[in-house]
C-alpha positions as YAML, in Angstrom:
chain: A
units: angstrom
residues:
- id: 1
  name: CYS
  ca: [52.76, 110.43, 38.19]
- id: 2
  name: ILE
  ca: [49.59, 107.64, 37.05]
- id: 3
  name: ARG
  ca: [50.61, 108.88, 33.53]
- id: 4
  name: GLY
  ca: [54.02, 110.05, 33.59]
- id: 5
  name: SER
  ca: [57.23, 107.77, 33.55]
- id: 6
  name: ALA
  ca: [58.88, 106.84, 36.10]
- id: 7
  name: ALA
  ca: [62.11, 108.71, 36.83]
- id: 8
  name: ARG
  ca: [59.27, 111.69, 35.61]
- id: 9
  name: CYS
  ca: [56.97, 110.48, 39.01]
- id: 10
  name: PHE
  ca: [60.78, 111.44, 40.26]
- id: 11
  name: ARG
  ca: [61.84, 114.05, 39.34]
- id: 12
  name: VAL
  ca: [58.65, 115.85, 40.75]
- id: 13
  name: VAL
  ca: [58.69, 114.05, 44.22]
- id: 14
  name: ARG
  ca: [62.37, 115.33, 43.58]
- id: 15
  name: ASN
  ca: [61.89, 118.77, 43.66]
- id: 16
  name: THR
  ca: [58.96, 118.49, 45.61]
- id: 17
  name: ALA
  ca: [61.29, 117.72, 48.67]
- id: 18
  name: ARG
  ca: [63.49, 120.09, 47.50]
- id: 19
  name: ARG
  ca: [61.51, 122.84, 47.90]
- id: 20
  name: MET
  ca: [60.45, 121.82, 51.03]
- id: 21
  name: LEU
  ca: [64.03, 121.43, 52.71]
- id: 22
  name: ILE
  ca: [64.05, 125.15, 51.71]
- id: 23
  name: MET
  ca: [61.00, 125.97, 53.22]
- id: 24
  name: TYR
  ca: [62.81, 124.22, 57.01]
- id: 25
  name: GLN
  ca: [65.59, 125.89, 56.27]
- id: 26
  name: ARG
  ca: [63.93, 129.09, 56.03]
- id: 27
  name: CYS
  ca: [62.56, 128.62, 58.86]
- id: 28
  name: MET
  ca: [64.94, 127.39, 60.83]
- id: 29
  name: ILE
  ca: [67.05, 130.57, 60.48]
- id: 30
  name: ILE
  ca: [63.99, 132.92, 60.51]
- id: 31
  name: ALA
  ca: [63.57, 130.61, 64.41]
- id: 32
  name: PHE
  ca: [67.47, 130.50, 64.98]
- id: 33
  name: ILE
  ca: [67.56, 135.14, 65.23]
- id: 34
  name: GLY
  ca: [64.22, 134.57, 67.15]
- id: 35
  name: ASN
  ca: [65.29, 132.42, 69.39]
- id: 36
  name: GLY
  ca: [67.03, 135.16, 71.62]
- id: 37
  name: LEU
  ca: [65.39, 138.88, 70.51]
- id: 38
  name: GLY
  ca: [63.00, 138.43, 73.50]
- id: 39
  name: ALA
  ca: [64.94, 137.61, 75.72]
- id: 40
  name: TYR
  ca: [67.76, 140.60, 74.81]
- id: 41
  name: GLY
  ca: [64.73, 143.01, 74.81]
- id: 42
  name: LEU
  ca: [64.90, 142.11, 78.56]
- id: 43
  name: ARG
  ca: [68.36, 142.62, 78.76]
- id: 44
  name: ILE
  ca: [68.40, 146.24, 77.36]
- id: 45
  name: LEU
  ca: [65.41, 147.18, 79.21]
- id: 46
  name: ALA
  ca: [66.70, 145.86, 82.41]
- id: 47
  name: GLY
  ca: [69.69, 147.11, 81.33]
- id: 48
  name: ALA
  ca: [68.39, 150.77, 80.54]
- id: 49
  name: GLY
  ca: [65.67, 151.24, 84.50]
- id: 50
  name: LEU
  ca: [62.61, 149.80, 81.91]
- id: 51
  name: GLY
  ca: [62.02, 146.38, 83.34]
- id: 52
  name: ASN
  ca: [59.45, 147.15, 85.26]
- id: 53
  name: LEU
  ca: [55.80, 145.28, 84.27]
- id: 54
  name: ASP
  ca: [54.13, 148.41, 84.61]
- id: 55
  name: GLY
  ca: [54.29, 148.58, 81.12]
- id: 56
  name: THR
  ca: [54.42, 145.25, 79.12]
- id: 57
  name: GLN
  ca: [53.23, 146.55, 75.88]
- id: 58
  name: TYR
  ca: [57.22, 144.94, 74.59]
- id: 59
  name: LEU
  ca: [55.28, 141.61, 76.23]
- id: 60
  name: ALA
  ca: [52.16, 142.51, 73.66]
- id: 61
  name: LEU
  ca: [53.87, 143.84, 70.62]
- id: 62
  name: TRP
  ca: [56.07, 140.63, 70.71]
- id: 63
  name: TYR
  ca: [53.80, 138.58, 70.49]
- id: 64
  name: ALA
  ca: [51.07, 139.94, 68.49]
- id: 65
  name: ALA
  ca: [54.60, 140.96, 66.02]
- id: 66
  name: GLY
  ca: [54.84, 137.18, 65.63]
- id: 67
  name: LEU
  ca: [50.50, 136.79, 65.12]
- id: 68
  name: ILE
  ca: [50.82, 138.41, 62.50]
- id: 69
  name: LEU
  ca: [54.21, 137.43, 61.27]
- id: 70
  name: ALA
  ca: [52.34, 133.25, 61.84]
- id: 71
  name: PHE
  ca: [48.22, 135.56, 59.89]
- id: 72
  name: ALA
  ca: [51.07, 136.51, 56.84]
- id: 73
  name: ALA
  ca: [52.49, 133.37, 56.05]
- id: 74
  name: VAL
  ca: [49.21, 131.40, 55.44]
- id: 75
  name: ALA
  ca: [47.58, 133.79, 54.23]
- id: 76
  name: ARG
  ca: [50.70, 133.81, 51.73]
- id: 77
  name: ARG
  ca: [49.89, 129.86, 50.95]
- id: 78
  name: GLN
  ca: [53.34, 128.96, 51.55]
- id: 79
  name: MET
  ca: [51.56, 126.93, 54.61]
- id: 80
  name: GLU
  ca: [48.85, 125.41, 55.52]
- id: 81
  name: ARG
  ca: [46.17, 126.41, 57.27]
- id: 82
  name: PRO
  ca: [46.63, 125.02, 61.24]
- id: 83
  name: THR
  ca: [44.51, 122.19, 63.27]
- id: 84
  name: ALA
  ca: [42.93, 122.72, 66.55]
- id: 85
  name: LYS
  ca: [45.68, 120.70, 67.57]
- id: 86
  name: GLU
  ca: [48.98, 122.48, 66.15]
- id: 87
  name: LEU
  ca: [46.89, 126.08, 67.17]
- id: 88
  name: CYS
  ca: [46.61, 124.16, 71.48]
- id: 89
  name: ILE
  ca: [49.92, 123.59, 71.36]
- id: 90
  name: GLY
  ca: [50.96, 127.16, 70.10]
- id: 91
  name: LEU
  ca: [48.56, 128.89, 72.90]
- id: 92
  name: MET
  ca: [50.03, 126.18, 75.49]
- id: 93
  name: MET
  ca: [54.02, 127.79, 74.56]
- id: 94
  name: ALA
  ca: [53.56, 131.26, 74.17]
- id: 95
  name: LEU
  ca: [51.69, 131.36, 77.37]
- id: 96
  name: CYS
  ca: [54.57, 129.11, 78.55]
- id: 97
  name: SER
  ca: [56.48, 131.97, 77.50]
- id: 98
  name: VAL
  ca: [54.42, 134.97, 77.98]
- id: 99
  name: PHE
  ca: [55.01, 133.25, 81.83]
- id: 100
  name: GLY
  ca: [58.86, 133.28, 81.89]
- id: 101
  name: GLN
  ca: [59.54, 136.28, 79.87]
- id: 102
  name: THR
  ca: [57.69, 138.38, 83.67]
- id: 103
  name: GLY
  ca: [59.36, 135.90, 86.10]
- id: 104
  name: MET
  ca: [62.77, 137.00, 83.88]
- id: 105
  name: VAL
  ca: [61.21, 141.34, 84.36]
- id: 106
  name: GLN
  ca: [60.38, 140.98, 87.91]
- id: 107
  name: ALA
  ca: [63.70, 138.91, 88.57]
- id: 108
  name: MET
  ca: [65.74, 141.81, 87.53]
- id: 109
  name: SER
  ca: [63.13, 144.30, 88.67]
- id: 110
  name: GLY
  ca: [63.56, 142.82, 91.91]
- id: 111
  name: GLY
  ca: [67.00, 143.57, 91.94]
- id: 112
  name: ILE
  ca: [68.44, 140.72, 91.06]
- id: 113
  name: PRO
  ca: [71.38, 141.03, 88.00]
- id: 114
  name: GLY
  ca: [70.87, 140.06, 84.60]
- id: 115
  name: TYR
  ca: [74.32, 137.60, 84.91]
- id: 116
  name: VAL
  ca: [72.04, 135.42, 87.14]
- id: 117
  name: VAL
  ca: [69.01, 135.33, 85.54]
- id: 118
  name: PHE
  ca: [69.50, 134.49, 81.46]
- id: 119
  name: PRO
  ca: [71.93, 132.11, 82.70]
- id: 120
  name: VAL
  ca: [69.59, 130.46, 84.92]
- id: 121
  name: ALA
  ca: [66.15, 131.15, 82.63]
- id: 122
  name: VAL
  ca: [68.26, 130.15, 79.32]
- id: 123
  name: GLY
  ca: [70.52, 126.92, 81.41]
- id: 124
  name: GLY
  ca: [66.93, 125.71, 84.15]
- id: 125
  name: GLY
  ca: [65.34, 125.56, 80.60]
- id: 126
  name: LEU
  ca: [67.05, 123.61, 78.96]
- id: 127
  name: LEU
  ca: [68.35, 121.02, 82.48]
- id: 128
  name: PHE
  ca: [64.76, 121.07, 82.48]
- id: 129
  name: VAL
  ca: [63.62, 119.25, 79.18]
- id: 130
  name: VAL
  ca: [66.41, 117.05, 79.49]
- id: 131
  name: MET
  ca: [65.57, 115.74, 82.47]
- id: 132
  name: VAL
  ca: [62.27, 115.38, 81.41]
- id: 133
  name: GLY
  ca: [64.03, 113.77, 78.27]
- id: 134
  name: VAL
  ca: [66.37, 111.21, 79.98]
- id: 135
  name: PHE
  ca: [63.46, 110.25, 82.94]
- id: 136
  name: ALA
  ca: [60.19, 110.71, 81.14]
- id: 137
  name: PHE
  ca: [61.70, 109.10, 78.30]
- id: 138
  name: HIS
  ca: [64.21, 107.11, 78.75]
- id: 139
  name: GLU
  ca: [66.24, 109.26, 76.47]
- id: 140
  name: ARG
  ca: [70.07, 108.25, 76.41]
- id: 141
  name: VAL
  ca: [73.21, 110.17, 77.82]
- id: 142
  name: SER
  ca: [75.69, 109.78, 75.91]
- id: 143
  name: PHE
  ca: [79.41, 111.50, 77.59]
- id: 144
  name: LEU
  ca: [79.46, 114.29, 76.13]
- id: 145
  name: LEU
  ca: [75.65, 115.29, 77.29]
- id: 146
  name: GLY
  ca: [76.35, 114.01, 80.73]
- id: 147
  name: LEU
  ca: [79.17, 116.21, 81.30]
- id: 148
  name: GLY
  ca: [76.86, 119.13, 79.89]
- id: 149
  name: VAL
  ca: [74.68, 118.44, 82.46]
- id: 150
  name: VAL
  ca: [76.88, 118.39, 84.84]
- id: 151
  name: SER
  ca: [78.38, 121.47, 83.85]
- id: 152
  name: GLY
  ca: [75.45, 123.33, 83.46]
- id: 153
  name: LEU
  ca: [74.04, 122.22, 87.14]
- id: 154
  name: THR
  ca: [76.64, 123.31, 88.81]
- id: 155
  name: SER
  ca: [77.19, 126.36, 86.98]
- id: 156
  name: LEU
  ca: [73.11, 126.77, 88.28]
- id: 157
  name: ILE
  ca: [74.63, 126.02, 91.80]
- id: 158
  name: LEU
  ca: [77.31, 128.01, 91.27]
- id: 159
  name: LEU
  ca: [75.26, 131.06, 90.64]
- id: 160
  name: ALA
  ca: [72.97, 130.40, 93.59]
- id: 161
  name: LEU
  ca: [75.50, 130.65, 96.23]
- id: 162
  name: PRO
  ca: [75.54, 133.89, 98.24]
- id: 163
  name: ASN
  ca: [78.15, 135.45, 97.95]
...
């Protein structure tokens, strides 16, 4: 771009941006598909009566597969090598996920039905993120977002009520 024409430089930048957008879209599709697989797998295990913590091989295999895929992506040079900060953030996210999955398994093994565990786990996490955004970062809440938060809180309260 330094010695070339402005039009050529613009084409190079545009093509690079297009490749990055395609890669971003691919990663988002993978994340969208893979997002619910852990909870869905737990649901199947609990339905089959295998939701006890004696066999944590499920969680070990799940996270080992993610680690292998991450190393494969870095090895193919499609992604830059992660920095120490990115590795720490990823490790903290993985630990939180392991604790959350373990809590869900314990709840279902303790006799709490899946129709209570899954909405609380999914909706509770979503509501927690919204509340942190509102109270810690002073984000504005639109009418629809407020309606969603109120309906989410109401559903969690109704699920927690005894028969």
